Coordinates of C-alpha atoms in Angstrom, one line a residue:
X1 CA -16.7 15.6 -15.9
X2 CA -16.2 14.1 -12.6
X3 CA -15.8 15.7 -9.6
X4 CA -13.0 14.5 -7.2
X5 CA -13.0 16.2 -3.8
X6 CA -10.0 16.4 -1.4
X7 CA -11.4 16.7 1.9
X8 CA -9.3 18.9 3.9
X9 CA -8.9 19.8 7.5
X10 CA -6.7 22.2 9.9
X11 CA -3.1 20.0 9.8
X12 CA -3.8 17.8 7.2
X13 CA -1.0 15.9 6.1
X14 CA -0.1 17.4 2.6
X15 CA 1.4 14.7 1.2
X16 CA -1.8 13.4 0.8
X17 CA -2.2 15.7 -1.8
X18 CA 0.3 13.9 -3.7
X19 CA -2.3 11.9 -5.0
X20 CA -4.0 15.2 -6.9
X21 CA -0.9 14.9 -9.2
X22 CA -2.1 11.5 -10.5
X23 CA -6.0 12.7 -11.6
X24 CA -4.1 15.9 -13.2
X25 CA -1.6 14.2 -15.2
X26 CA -4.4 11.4 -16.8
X27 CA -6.3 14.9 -17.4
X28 CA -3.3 15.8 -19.4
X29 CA -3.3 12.4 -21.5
X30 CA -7.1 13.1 -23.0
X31 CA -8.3 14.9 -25.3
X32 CA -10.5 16.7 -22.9
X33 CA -10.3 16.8 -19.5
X34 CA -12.2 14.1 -17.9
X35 CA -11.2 14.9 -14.0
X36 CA -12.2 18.3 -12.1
X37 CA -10.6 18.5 -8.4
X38 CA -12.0 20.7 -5.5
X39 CA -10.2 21.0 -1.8
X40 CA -13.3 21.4 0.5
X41 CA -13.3 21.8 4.5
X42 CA -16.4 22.1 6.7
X43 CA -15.3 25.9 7.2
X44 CA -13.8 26.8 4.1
X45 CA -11.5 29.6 3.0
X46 CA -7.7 29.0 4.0
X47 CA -6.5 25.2 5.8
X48 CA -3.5 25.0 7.1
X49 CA -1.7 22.1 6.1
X50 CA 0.9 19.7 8.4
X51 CA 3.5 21.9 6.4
X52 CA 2.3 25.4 8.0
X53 CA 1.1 26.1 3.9
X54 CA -2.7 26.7 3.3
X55 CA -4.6 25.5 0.7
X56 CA -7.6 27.3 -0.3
X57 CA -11.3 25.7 0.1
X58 CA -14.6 25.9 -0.5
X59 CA -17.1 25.3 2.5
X60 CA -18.9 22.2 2.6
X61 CA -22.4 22.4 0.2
X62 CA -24.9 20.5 -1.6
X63 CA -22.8 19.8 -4.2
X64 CA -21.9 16.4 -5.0
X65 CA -18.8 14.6 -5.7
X66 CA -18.2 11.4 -7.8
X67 CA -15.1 10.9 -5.4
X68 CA -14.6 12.1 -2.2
X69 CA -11.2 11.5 -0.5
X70 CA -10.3 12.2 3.1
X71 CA -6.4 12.5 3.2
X72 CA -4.5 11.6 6.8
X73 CA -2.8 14.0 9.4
X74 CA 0.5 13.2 11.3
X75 CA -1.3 11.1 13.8
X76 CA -4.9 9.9 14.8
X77 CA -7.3 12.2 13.2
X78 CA -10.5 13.4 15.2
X79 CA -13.4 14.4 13.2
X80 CA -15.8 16.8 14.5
X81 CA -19.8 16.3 14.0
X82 CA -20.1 18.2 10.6
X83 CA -17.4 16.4 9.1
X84 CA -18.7 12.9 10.0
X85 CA -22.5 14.4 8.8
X86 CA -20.7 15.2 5.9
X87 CA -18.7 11.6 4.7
X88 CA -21.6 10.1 5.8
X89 CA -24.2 12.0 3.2
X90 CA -21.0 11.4 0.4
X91 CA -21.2 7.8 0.8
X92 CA -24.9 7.8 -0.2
X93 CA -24.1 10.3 -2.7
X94 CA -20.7 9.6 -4.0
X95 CA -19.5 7.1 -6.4
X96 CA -16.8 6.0 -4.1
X97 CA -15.7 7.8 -1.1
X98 CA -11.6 7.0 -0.1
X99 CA -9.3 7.6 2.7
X100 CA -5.6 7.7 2.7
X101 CA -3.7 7.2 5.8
X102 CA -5.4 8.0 9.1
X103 CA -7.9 9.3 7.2
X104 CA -9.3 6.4 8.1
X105 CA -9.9 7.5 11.2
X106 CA -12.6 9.6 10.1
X107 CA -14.2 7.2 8.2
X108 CA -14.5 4.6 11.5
X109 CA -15.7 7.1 13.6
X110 CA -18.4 7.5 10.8
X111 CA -19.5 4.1 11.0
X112 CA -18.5 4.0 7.5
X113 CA -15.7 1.3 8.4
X114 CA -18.1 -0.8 10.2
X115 CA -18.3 -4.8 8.7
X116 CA -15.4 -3.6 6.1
X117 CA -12.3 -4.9 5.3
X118 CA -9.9 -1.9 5.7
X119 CA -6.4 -0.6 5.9
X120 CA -3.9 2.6 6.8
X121 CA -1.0 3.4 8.1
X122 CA 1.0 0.7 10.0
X123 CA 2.0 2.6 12.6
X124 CA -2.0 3.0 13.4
X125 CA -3.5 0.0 12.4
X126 CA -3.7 -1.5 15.8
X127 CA -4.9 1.9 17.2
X128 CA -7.6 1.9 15.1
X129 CA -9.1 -1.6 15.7
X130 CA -8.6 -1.3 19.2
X131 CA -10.7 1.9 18.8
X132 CA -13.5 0.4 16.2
X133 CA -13.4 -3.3 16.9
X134 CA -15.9 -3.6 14.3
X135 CA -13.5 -2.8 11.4
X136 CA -11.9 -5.6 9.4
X137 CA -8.3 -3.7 9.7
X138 CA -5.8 -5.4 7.5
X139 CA -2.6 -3.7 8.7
X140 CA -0.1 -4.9 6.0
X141 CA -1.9 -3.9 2.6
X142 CA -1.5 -1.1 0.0
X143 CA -4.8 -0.3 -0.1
X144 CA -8.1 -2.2 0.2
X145 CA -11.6 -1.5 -1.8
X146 CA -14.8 -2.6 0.3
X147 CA -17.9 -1.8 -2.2
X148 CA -17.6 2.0 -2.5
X149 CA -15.1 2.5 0.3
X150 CA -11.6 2.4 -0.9
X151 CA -9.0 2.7 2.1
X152 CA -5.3 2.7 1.7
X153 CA -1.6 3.2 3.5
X154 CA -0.1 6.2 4.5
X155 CA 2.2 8.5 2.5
X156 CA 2.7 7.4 -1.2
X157 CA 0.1 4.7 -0.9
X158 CA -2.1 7.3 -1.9
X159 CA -0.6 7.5 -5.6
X160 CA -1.2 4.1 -5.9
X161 CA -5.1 4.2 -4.5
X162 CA -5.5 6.7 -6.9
X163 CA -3.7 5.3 -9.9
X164 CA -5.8 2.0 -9.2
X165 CA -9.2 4.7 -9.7
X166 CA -7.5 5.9 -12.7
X167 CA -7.1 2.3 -14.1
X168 CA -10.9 1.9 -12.9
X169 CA -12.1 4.6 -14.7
X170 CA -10.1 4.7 -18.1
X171 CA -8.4 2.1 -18.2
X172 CA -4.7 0.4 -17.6
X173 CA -3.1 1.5 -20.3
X174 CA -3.6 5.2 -19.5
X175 CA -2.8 4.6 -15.6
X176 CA 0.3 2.9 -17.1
X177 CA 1.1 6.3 -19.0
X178 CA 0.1 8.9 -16.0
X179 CA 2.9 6.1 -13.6
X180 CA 5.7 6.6 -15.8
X181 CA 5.2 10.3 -16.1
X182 CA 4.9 10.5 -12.5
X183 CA 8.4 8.1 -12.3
X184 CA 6.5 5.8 -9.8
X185 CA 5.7 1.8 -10.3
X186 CA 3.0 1.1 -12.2
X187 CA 0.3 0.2 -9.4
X188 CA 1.4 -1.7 -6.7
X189 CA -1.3 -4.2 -6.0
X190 CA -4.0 -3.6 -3.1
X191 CA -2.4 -6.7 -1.4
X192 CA 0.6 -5.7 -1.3
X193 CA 3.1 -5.5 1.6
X194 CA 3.6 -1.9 3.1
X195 CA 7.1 -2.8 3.9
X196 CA 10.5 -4.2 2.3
X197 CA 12.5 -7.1 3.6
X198 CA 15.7 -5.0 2.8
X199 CA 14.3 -2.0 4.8
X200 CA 13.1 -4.2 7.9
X201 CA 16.6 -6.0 8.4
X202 CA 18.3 -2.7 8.0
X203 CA 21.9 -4.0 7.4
X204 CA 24.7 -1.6 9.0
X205 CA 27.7 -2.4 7.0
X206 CA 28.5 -2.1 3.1
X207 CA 29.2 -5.9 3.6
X208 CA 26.1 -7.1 5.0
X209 CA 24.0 -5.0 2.6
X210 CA 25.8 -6.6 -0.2
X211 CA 25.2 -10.1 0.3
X212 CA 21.7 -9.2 1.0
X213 CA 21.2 -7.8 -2.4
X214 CA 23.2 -10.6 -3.9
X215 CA 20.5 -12.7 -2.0
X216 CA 18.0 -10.5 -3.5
X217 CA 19.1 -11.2 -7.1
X218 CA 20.1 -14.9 -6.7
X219 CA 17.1 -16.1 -5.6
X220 CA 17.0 -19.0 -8.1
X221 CA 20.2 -20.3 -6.6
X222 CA 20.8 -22.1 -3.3
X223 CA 22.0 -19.4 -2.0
X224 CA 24.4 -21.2 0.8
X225 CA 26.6 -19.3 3.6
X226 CA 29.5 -19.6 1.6
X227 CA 27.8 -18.2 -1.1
X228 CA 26.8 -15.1 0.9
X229 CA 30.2 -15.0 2.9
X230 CA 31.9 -14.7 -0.2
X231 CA 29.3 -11.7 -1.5
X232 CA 30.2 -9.9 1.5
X233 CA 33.9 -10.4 1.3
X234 CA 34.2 -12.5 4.6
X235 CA 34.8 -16.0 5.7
X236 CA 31.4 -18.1 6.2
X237 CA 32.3 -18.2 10.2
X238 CA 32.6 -14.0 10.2
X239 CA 30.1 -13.9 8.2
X240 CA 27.1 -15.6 10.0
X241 CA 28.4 -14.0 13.3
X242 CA 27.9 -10.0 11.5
X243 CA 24.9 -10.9 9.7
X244 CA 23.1 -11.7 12.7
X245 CA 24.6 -9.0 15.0
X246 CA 23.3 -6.4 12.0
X247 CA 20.1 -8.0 11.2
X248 CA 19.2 -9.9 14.1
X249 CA 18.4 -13.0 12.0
X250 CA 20.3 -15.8 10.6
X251 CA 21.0 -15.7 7.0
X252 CA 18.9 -19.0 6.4
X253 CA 15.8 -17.0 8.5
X254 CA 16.8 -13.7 6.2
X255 CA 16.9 -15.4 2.5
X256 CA 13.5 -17.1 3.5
X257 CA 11.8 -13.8 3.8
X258 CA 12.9 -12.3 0.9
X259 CA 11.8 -15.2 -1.0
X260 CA 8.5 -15.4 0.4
X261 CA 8.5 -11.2 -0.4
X262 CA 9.0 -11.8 -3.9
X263 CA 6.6 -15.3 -4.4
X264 CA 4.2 -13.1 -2.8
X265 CA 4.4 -10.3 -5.5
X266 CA 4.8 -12.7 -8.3
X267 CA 1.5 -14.5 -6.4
X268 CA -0.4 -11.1 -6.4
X269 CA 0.6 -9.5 -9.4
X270 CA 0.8 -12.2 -12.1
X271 CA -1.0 -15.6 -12.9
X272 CA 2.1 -17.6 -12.7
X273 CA 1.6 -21.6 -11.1
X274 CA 2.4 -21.8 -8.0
X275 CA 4.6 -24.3 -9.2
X276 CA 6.4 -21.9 -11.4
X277 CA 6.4 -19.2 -8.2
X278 CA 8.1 -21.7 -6.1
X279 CA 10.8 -22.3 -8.7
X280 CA 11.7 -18.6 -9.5
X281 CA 11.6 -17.8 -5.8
X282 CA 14.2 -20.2 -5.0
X283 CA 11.9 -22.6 -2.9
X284 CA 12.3 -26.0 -3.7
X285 CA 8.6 -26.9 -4.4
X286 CA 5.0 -25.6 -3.9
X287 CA 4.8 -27.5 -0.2
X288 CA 7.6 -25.5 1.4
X289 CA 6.7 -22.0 -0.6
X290 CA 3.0 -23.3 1.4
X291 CA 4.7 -23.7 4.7
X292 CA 6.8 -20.4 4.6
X293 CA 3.6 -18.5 3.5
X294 CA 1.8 -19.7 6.4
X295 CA 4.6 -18.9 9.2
X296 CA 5.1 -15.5 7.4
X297 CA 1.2 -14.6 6.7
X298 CA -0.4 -17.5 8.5
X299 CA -2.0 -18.1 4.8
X300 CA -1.2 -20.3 2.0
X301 CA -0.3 -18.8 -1.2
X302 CA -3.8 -19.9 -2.6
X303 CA -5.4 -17.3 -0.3
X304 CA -2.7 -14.2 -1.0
X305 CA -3.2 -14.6 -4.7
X306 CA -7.2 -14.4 -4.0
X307 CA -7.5 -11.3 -2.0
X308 CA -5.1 -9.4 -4.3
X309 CA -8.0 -10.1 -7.2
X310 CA -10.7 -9.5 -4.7
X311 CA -9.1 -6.2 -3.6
X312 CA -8.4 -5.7 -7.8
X313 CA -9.8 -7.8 -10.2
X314 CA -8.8 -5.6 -13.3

């Protein structure tokens, strides 16, 4: 049986619990039971979580855990002494010891982050480095694994860092099971942006929105103005002057992102040639899928593809 520990703390985030669901549910696909999940706190008893709810825990002890996760709060988390005495043990101890969210917080001021490549919420990542400088932070993955130290986003990141443990530890096919029950993609790679094209550009209007996701389904294509305008329902010239009022882009600028959005995920997630990415992505060959990479990421595709199978080979 392994023993998967939720560290918990006063004001914990709880949908950083979320992730509980997704060792329960592969529990519920085996024969036997293969998971058993404890909340501890350096206190124990009651915790109240950054709903006002308490969830019940047992007091920090000898006992040891093959995973130990440290879920965020809504903000920077502080750890006192015992806690960072404690994550510090469980890293000698523990199979693999995880943070969601600004639970990495706790893990830097650990040390534990030191000389590792690392990740969390967006909204923090800056924070953080500024605050550990010696932490690799990469601000715009799903979630990173550094040896033993797994690290990933905020909010529903945590399904997926705990989906990819799932897939670790039995297997993809049963991870592929416990993601449909749980109606979620099957495992977003580590590598993977945090945020959408679509979201970012945030289109007002019905119209704009539409020729976006025209854009988004028409990659293949040329994918002119007209083409758009006439998605939209508006003449080219209207067109061009809404689009950028809404988006703050020009619709060339725009279509570029979202192909390099989706030649990235076809560059982390598949095996594909890049020749073949560049094709499906609507970019007219490899060299200018390389030089829209580089402005976007400031790295060629070569180098995306590689850390996505560095952060997860299987």
């Amino acid at each position: 049986m392994q023993q998967i520990a939720f560290l918990i703390y006063p004001d914990f985030q709880f949908m950083g619990l979320a992730a509980a669901t997704v060792f329960e549910f592969a529990n519920l696909e085996l024969p036997e039971p293969i998971y058993e999940i404890s909340y501890i706190s350096e206190t124990g008893g009651p915790i109240p979580t950054s709903l006002g709810m308490a969830v019940d825990t047992k007091a920090f002890s000898d006992a040891r855990f093959d995973t130990l996760i440290i879920g965020g709060g809504n903000g920077m988390v502080r750890a006192s002494r015992g806690v960072k005495d404690f994550v510090t043990l469980a890293l000698t101890q523990s199979r693999r010891v995880a943070s969601i969210c600004t639970g990495a917080y706790v893990l830097a001021e650990a040390g534990i982050l030191d000389g590792r490549r690392a990740t969390t919420h967006w909204a923090y990542a800056r924070d953080l480095q500024e605050r550990f400088p010696a932490v690799r932070m990469e601000e715009d993955r799903i979630f990173i694994i550094d040896g033993s130290v797994w690290t990933s986003a905020g909010m529903t990141a945590g399904i997926d860092l705990a989906l990819a443990m799932v897939e670790k530890d039995l297997g993809a096919d049963l991870a592929r099971s416990v993601a449909k029950k749980l109606v979620v993609h099957h495992r977003r790679a580590g590598g993977q942006s945090q945020f959408s094209v679509l979201l970012e550009m945030d289109a007002k209007t019905d119209r704009i929105q539409s020729a976006l996701v025209y854009a988004r389904n028409n990659l293949r294509t040329a994918l002119s103005v007209e083409q758009l305008a006439d998605a939209a329902h508006l003449s080219p010239r209207q067109f061009s002057r809404a689009f950028r009022a809404e988006t703050g882009q020009s619709p060339a600028k725009a279509v570029e992102n979202l192909r390099v959005e989706a030649a990235r995920l076809m560059m982390e997630q598949g095996r594909h040639p890049i020749d073949v990415v560049a094709e499906e992505t609507g970019f007219a060959d490899r060299e200018r899928m390389r030089r829209a990479f580089l402005r976007a990421f400031g790295q060629p595709p070569q180098t995306i593809r590689r850390n996505a199978q560095r952060d997860y080979p299987g």
